[in-house]
Amino acid sequence: MPSSTATRTRSSTVLPVYAARAHSFLSGKGVKVFVAVCFPLGEDLPKARLAVLKKTVELPCEGIFFPIGLSLAKGEPDRLKRTVRKAVKICRRKELYLCLECSRMTVAEIDKAVRTACKAGVRTIVTASGFYPAADPFTEVKTVRSSLGAA
């Protein structure tokens, strides 16, 4: 966390167990604290993820980093939409950053997941958790941006 203030970082993402400590240290320094739920892969069962999310919104933080597992992002758009809609509702007083592992998805899968998430109420999408190496991060960002514009 000291590096967050030394490098003029605008946000710091931590695991839930470190939220209070990070918030205490970074409070008043212009650095937002985000908490990563079900990090890094987001492959937990949707009900379990939503239960964790309900507890996480009570933590001292400005937002939630919410990875969507590949099985959900690529597979069932209706289930993805329901899960994301519930997550948006739970996080109504916090910023919600939905994370898709775009390096493991085709352009069509990214487009479908982004459009579905936007219809469910997501406003911010992150293209990777950093767990997988990105093959072409610029193309991933362009794909997400074009999908957001069309959603």
JSON list of N, CA and C in Angstrom, two decimals, residues 74-116:
[
{"chain": "A", "resi": 74, "resn": "LYS", "atom": "N", "xyz": [-18.71, -17.44, -20.84]},
{"chain": "A", "resi": 74, "resn": "LYS", "atom": "CA", "xyz": [-18.81, -18.06, -22.16]},
{"chain": "A", "resi": 74, "resn": "LYS", "atom": "C", "xyz": [-20.09, -18.87, -22.35]},
{"chain": "A", "resi": 75, "resn": "GLY", "atom": "N", "xyz": [-20.66, -19.33, -21.24]},
{"chain": "A", "resi": 75, "resn": "GLY", "atom": "CA", "xyz": [-21.71, -20.32, -21.34]},
{"chain": "A", "resi": 75, "resn": "GLY", "atom": "C", "xyz": [-23.14, -19.86, -21.39]},
{"chain": "A", "resi": 76, "resn": "GLU", "atom": "N", "xyz": [-23.66, -19.44, -20.27]},
{"chain": "A", "resi": 76, "resn": "GLU", "atom": "CA", "xyz": [-25.09, -19.23, -20.15]},
{"chain": "A", "resi": 76, "resn": "GLU", "atom": "C", "xyz": [-25.42, -17.74, -20.02]},
{"chain": "A", "resi": 77, "resn": "PRO", "atom": "N", "xyz": [-25.80, -17.07, -21.10]},
{"chain": "A", "resi": 77, "resn": "PRO", "atom": "CA", "xyz": [-26.06, -15.63, -21.03]},
{"chain": "A", "resi": 77, "resn": "PRO", "atom": "C", "xyz": [-27.19, -15.26, -20.06]},
{"chain": "A", "resi": 78, "resn": "ASP", "atom": "N", "xyz": [-28.22, -16.10, -19.94]},
{"chain": "A", "resi": 78, "resn": "ASP", "atom": "CA", "xyz": [-29.31, -15.79, -19.01]},
{"chain": "A", "resi": 78, "resn": "ASP", "atom": "C", "xyz": [-28.83, -15.86, -17.56]},
{"chain": "A", "resi": 79, "resn": "ARG", "atom": "N", "xyz": [-28.03, -16.87, -17.26]},
{"chain": "A", "resi": 79, "resn": "ARG", "atom": "CA", "xyz": [-27.49, -17.00, -15.90]},
{"chain": "A", "resi": 79, "resn": "ARG", "atom": "C", "xyz": [-26.51, -15.86, -15.61]},
{"chain": "A", "resi": 80, "resn": "LEU", "atom": "N", "xyz": [-25.70, -15.51, -16.60]},
{"chain": "A", "resi": 80, "resn": "LEU", "atom": "CA", "xyz": [-24.78, -14.39, -16.44]},
{"chain": "A", "resi": 80, "resn": "LEU", "atom": "C", "xyz": [-25.56, -13.11, -16.15]},
{"chain": "A", "resi": 81, "resn": "LYS", "atom": "N", "xyz": [-26.61, -12.87, -16.92]},
{"chain": "A", "resi": 81, "resn": "LYS", "atom": "CA", "xyz": [-27.41, -11.66, -16.75]},
{"chain": "A", "resi": 81, "resn": "LYS", "atom": "C", "xyz": [-28.05, -11.62, -15.35]},
{"chain": "A", "resi": 82, "resn": "ARG", "atom": "N", "xyz": [-28.61, -12.74, -14.91]},
{"chain": "A", "resi": 82, "resn": "ARG", "atom": "CA", "xyz": [-29.23, -12.80, -13.58]},
{"chain": "A", "resi": 82, "resn": "ARG", "atom": "C", "xyz": [-28.20, -12.54, -12.48]},
{"chain": "A", "resi": 83, "resn": "THR", "atom": "N", "xyz": [-27.04, -13.17, -12.59]},
{"chain": "A", "resi": 83, "resn": "THR", "atom": "CA", "xyz": [-25.99, -13.02, -11.58]},
{"chain": "A", "resi": 83, "resn": "THR", "atom": "C", "xyz": [-25.50, -11.58, -11.54]},
{"chain": "A", "resi": 84, "resn": "VAL", "atom": "N", "xyz": [-25.24, -11.02, -12.69]},
{"chain": "A", "resi": 84, "resn": "VAL", "atom": "CA", "xyz": [-24.72, -9.65, -12.75]},
{"chain": "A", "resi": 84, "resn": "VAL", "atom": "C", "xyz": [-25.78, -8.65, -12.29]},
{"chain": "A", "resi": 85, "resn": "ARG", "atom": "N", "xyz": [-27.02, -8.86, -12.66]},
{"chain": "A", "resi": 85, "resn": "ARG", "atom": "CA", "xyz": [-28.11, -7.96, -12.22]},
{"chain": "A", "resi": 85, "resn": "ARG", "atom": "C", "xyz": [-28.18, -7.95, -10.69]},
{"chain": "A", "resi": 86, "resn": "LYS", "atom": "N", "xyz": [-28.07, -9.14, -10.08]},
{"chain": "A", "resi": 86, "resn": "LYS", "atom": "CA", "xyz": [-28.10, -9.22, -8.62]},
{"chain": "A", "resi": 86, "resn": "LYS", "atom": "C", "xyz": [-26.87, -8.53, -8.02]},
{"chain": "A", "resi": 87, "resn": "ALA", "atom": "N", "xyz": [-25.71, -8.70, -8.64]},
{"chain": "A", "resi": 87, "resn": "ALA", "atom": "CA", "xyz": [-24.48, -8.07, -8.15]},
{"chain": "A", "resi": 87, "resn": "ALA", "atom": "C", "xyz": [-24.60, -6.55, -8.22]},
{"chain": "A", "resi": 88, "resn": "VAL", "atom": "N", "xyz": [-25.15, -6.03, -9.30]},
{"chain": "A", "resi": 88, "resn": "VAL", "atom": "CA", "xyz": [-25.34, -4.59, -9.45]},
{"chain": "A", "resi": 88, "resn": "VAL", "atom": "C", "xyz": [-26.27, -4.06, -8.36]},
{"chain": "A", "resi": 89, "resn": "LYS", "atom": "N", "xyz": [-27.33, -4.80, -8.07]},
{"chain": "A", "resi": 89, "resn": "LYS", "atom": "CA", "xyz": [-28.27, -4.40, -7.03]},
{"chain": "A", "resi": 89, "resn": "LYS", "atom": "C", "xyz": [-27.60, -4.40, -5.65]},
{"chain": "A", "resi": 90, "resn": "ILE", "atom": "N", "xyz": [-26.83, -5.43, -5.37]},
{"chain": "A", "resi": 90, "resn": "ILE", "atom": "CA", "xyz": [-26.12, -5.51, -4.09]},
{"chain": "A", "resi": 90, "resn": "ILE", "atom": "C", "xyz": [-25.14, -4.36, -3.93]},
{"chain": "A", "resi": 91, "resn": "CYS", "atom": "N", "xyz": [-24.48, -3.99, -5.02]},
{"chain": "A", "resi": 91, "resn": "CYS", "atom": "CA", "xyz": [-23.43, -2.96, -4.99]},
{"chain": "A", "resi": 91, "resn": "CYS", "atom": "C", "xyz": [-23.94, -1.56, -5.32]},
{"chain": "A", "resi": 92, "resn": "ARG", "atom": "N", "xyz": [-25.20, -1.30, -5.14]},
{"chain": "A", "resi": 92, "resn": "ARG", "atom": "CA", "xyz": [-25.77, -0.01, -5.58]},
{"chain": "A", "resi": 92, "resn": "ARG", "atom": "C", "xyz": [-25.07, 1.21, -4.97]},
{"chain": "A", "resi": 93, "resn": "ARG", "atom": "N", "xyz": [-24.42, 1.07, -3.82]},
{"chain": "A", "resi": 93, "resn": "ARG", "atom": "CA", "xyz": [-23.73, 2.22, -3.22]},
{"chain": "A", "resi": 93, "resn": "ARG", "atom": "C", "xyz": [-22.21, 2.15, -3.41]},
{"chain": "A", "resi": 94, "resn": "LYS", "atom": "N", "xyz": [-21.75, 1.21, -4.18]},
{"chain": "A", "resi": 94, "resn": "LYS", "atom": "CA", "xyz": [-20.32, 1.04, -4.46]},
{"chain": "A", "resi": 94, "resn": "LYS", "atom": "C", "xyz": [-20.10, 0.94, -5.96]},
{"chain": "A", "resi": 95, "resn": "GLU", "atom": "N", "xyz": [-18.91, 1.31, -6.40]},
{"chain": "A", "resi": 95, "resn": "GLU", "atom": "CA", "xyz": [-18.57, 1.10, -7.81]},
{"chain": "A", "resi": 95, "resn": "GLU", "atom": "C", "xyz": [-18.36, -0.40, -8.02]},
{"chain": "A", "resi": 96, "resn": "LEU", "atom": "N", "xyz": [-18.87, -0.92, -9.12]},
{"chain": "A", "resi": 96, "resn": "LEU", "atom": "CA", "xyz": [-18.72, -2.34, -9.43]},
{"chain": "A", "resi": 96, "resn": "LEU", "atom": "C", "xyz": [-17.89, -2.46, -10.70]},
{"chain": "A", "resi": 97, "resn": "TYR", "atom": "N", "xyz": [-16.74, -3.10, -10.60]},
{"chain": "A", "resi": 97, "resn": "TYR", "atom": "CA", "xyz": [-15.88, -3.36, -11.76]},
{"chain": "A", "resi": 97, "resn": "TYR", "atom": "C", "xyz": [-16.00, -4.83, -12.10]},
{"chain": "A", "resi": 98, "resn": "LEU", "atom": "N", "xyz": [-16.66, -5.13, -13.18]},
{"chain": "A", "resi": 98, "resn": "LEU", "atom": "CA", "xyz": [-16.82, -6.50, -13.64]},
{"chain": "A", "resi": 98, "resn": "LEU", "atom": "C", "xyz": [-15.57, -6.90, -14.42]},
{"chain": "A", "resi": 99, "resn": "CYS", "atom": "N", "xyz": [-14.97, -8.01, -14.07]},
{"chain": "A", "resi": 99, "resn": "CYS", "atom": "CA", "xyz": [-13.74, -8.45, -14.72]},
{"chain": "A", "resi": 99, "resn": "CYS", "atom": "C", "xyz": [-13.99, -9.69, -15.57]},
{"chain": "A", "resi": 100, "resn": "LEU", "atom": "N", "xyz": [-13.64, -9.57, -16.85]},
{"chain": "A", "resi": 100, "resn": "LEU", "atom": "CA", "xyz": [-13.70, -10.70, -17.78]},
{"chain": "A", "resi": 100, "resn": "LEU", "atom": "C", "xyz": [-12.29, -11.09, -18.17]},
{"chain": "A", "resi": 101, "resn": "GLU", "atom": "N", "xyz": [-11.99, -12.35, -18.24]},
{"chain": "A", "resi": 101, "resn": "GLU", "atom": "CA", "xyz": [-10.67, -12.81, -18.68]},
{"chain": "A", "resi": 101, "resn": "GLU", "atom": "C", "xyz": [-10.67, -12.86, -20.21]},
{"chain": "A", "resi": 102, "resn": "CYS", "atom": "N", "xyz": [-10.56, -11.70, -20.82]},
{"chain": "A", "resi": 102, "resn": "CYS", "atom": "CA", "xyz": [-10.69, -11.58, -22.27]},
{"chain": "A", "resi": 102, "resn": "CYS", "atom": "C", "xyz": [-9.63, -12.36, -23.06]},
{"chain": "A", "resi": 103, "resn": "SER", "atom": "N", "xyz": [-8.46, -12.56, -22.47]},
{"chain": "A", "resi": 103, "resn": "SER", "atom": "CA", "xyz": [-7.41, -13.30, -23.20]},
{"chain": "A", "resi": 103, "resn": "SER", "atom": "C", "xyz": [-7.78, -14.77, -23.42]},
{"chain": "A", "resi": 104, "resn": "ARG", "atom": "N", "xyz": [-8.79, -15.24, -22.69]},
{"chain": "A", "resi": 104, "resn": "ARG", "atom": "CA", "xyz": [-9.24, -16.62, -22.83]},
{"chain": "A", "resi": 104, "resn": "ARG", "atom": "C", "xyz": [-10.59, -16.72, -23.55]},
{"chain": "A", "resi": 105, "resn": "MET", "atom": "N", "xyz": [-10.99, -15.62, -24.19]},
{"chain": "A", "resi": 105, "resn": "MET", "atom": "CA", "xyz": [-12.28, -15.58, -24.87]},
{"chain": "A", "resi": 105, "resn": "MET", "atom": "C", "xyz": [-12.11, -15.15, -26.32]},
{"chain": "A", "resi": 106, "resn": "THR", "atom": "N", "xyz": [-13.00, -15.60, -27.17]},
{"chain": "A", "resi": 106, "resn": "THR", "atom": "CA", "xyz": [-13.00, -15.14, -28.56]},
{"chain": "A", "resi": 106, "resn": "THR", "atom": "C", "xyz": [-13.65, -13.76, -28.61]},
{"chain": "A", "resi": 107, "resn": "VAL", "atom": "N", "xyz": [-13.49, -13.08, -29.72]},
{"chain": "A", "resi": 107, "resn": "VAL", "atom": "CA", "xyz": [-14.11, -11.76, -29.90]},
{"chain": "A", "resi": 107, "resn": "VAL", "atom": "C", "xyz": [-15.63, -11.88, -29.75]},
{"chain": "A", "resi": 108, "resn": "ALA", "atom": "N", "xyz": [-16.21, -12.91, -30.33]},
{"chain": "A", "resi": 108, "resn": "ALA", "atom": "CA", "xyz": [-17.67, -13.11, -30.24]},
{"chain": "A", "resi": 108, "resn": "ALA", "atom": "C", "xyz": [-18.10, -13.35, -28.80]},
{"chain": "A", "resi": 109, "resn": "GLU", "atom": "N", "xyz": [-17.32, -14.13, -28.04]},
{"chain": "A", "resi": 109, "resn": "GLU", "atom": "CA", "xyz": [-17.64, -14.39, -26.63]},
{"chain": "A", "resi": 109, "resn": "GLU", "atom": "C", "xyz": [-17.53, -13.12, -25.79]},
{"chain": "A", "resi": 110, "resn": "ILE", "atom": "N", "xyz": [-16.50, -12.31, -26.06]},
{"chain": "A", "resi": 110, "resn": "ILE", "atom": "CA", "xyz": [-16.33, -11.04, -25.34]},
{"chain": "A", "resi": 110, "resn": "ILE", "atom": "C", "xyz": [-17.53, -10.15, -25.63]},
{"chain": "A", "resi": 111, "resn": "ASP", "atom": "N", "xyz": [-17.86, -10.02, -26.89]},
{"chain": "A", "resi": 111, "resn": "ASP", "atom": "CA", "xyz": [-18.98, -9.17, -27.30]},
{"chain": "A", "resi": 111, "resn": "ASP", "atom": "C", "xyz": [-20.27, -9.59, -26.61]},
{"chain": "A", "resi": 112, "resn": "LYS", "atom": "N", "xyz": [-20.55, -10.87, -26.62]},
{"chain": "A", "resi": 112, "resn": "LYS", "atom": "CA", "xyz": [-21.78, -11.40, -26.02]},
{"chain": "A", "resi": 112, "resn": "LYS", "atom": "C", "xyz": [-21.79, -11.15, -24.51]},
{"chain": "A", "resi": 113, "resn": "ALA", "atom": "N", "xyz": [-20.67, -11.41, -23.84]},
{"chain": "A", "resi": 113, "resn": "ALA", "atom": "CA", "xyz": [-20.60, -11.22, -22.39]},
{"chain": "A", "resi": 113, "resn": "ALA", "atom": "C", "xyz": [-20.73, -9.74, -22.01]},
{"chain": "A", "resi": 114, "resn": "VAL", "atom": "N", "xyz": [-20.07, -8.87, -22.76]},
{"chain": "A", "resi": 114, "resn": "VAL", "atom": "CA", "xyz": [-20.14, -7.43, -22.48]},
{"chain": "A", "resi": 114, "resn": "VAL", "atom": "C", "xyz": [-21.55, -6.91, -22.68]},
{"chain": "A", "resi": 115, "resn": "ARG", "atom": "N", "xyz": [-22.18, -7.28, -23.77]},
{"chain": "A", "resi": 115, "resn": "ARG", "atom": "CA", "xyz": [-23.55, -6.82, -24.03]},
{"chain": "A", "resi": 115, "resn": "ARG", "atom": "C", "xyz": [-24.51, -7.33, -22.95]},
{"chain": "A", "resi": 116, "resn": "THR", "atom": "N", "xyz": [-24.34, -8.58, -22.57]},
{"chain": "A", "resi": 116, "resn": "THR", "atom": "CA", "xyz": [-25.19, -9.16, -21.52]},
{"chain": "A", "resi": 116, "resn": "THR", "atom": "C", "xyz": [-24.99, -8.42, -20.20]}
]
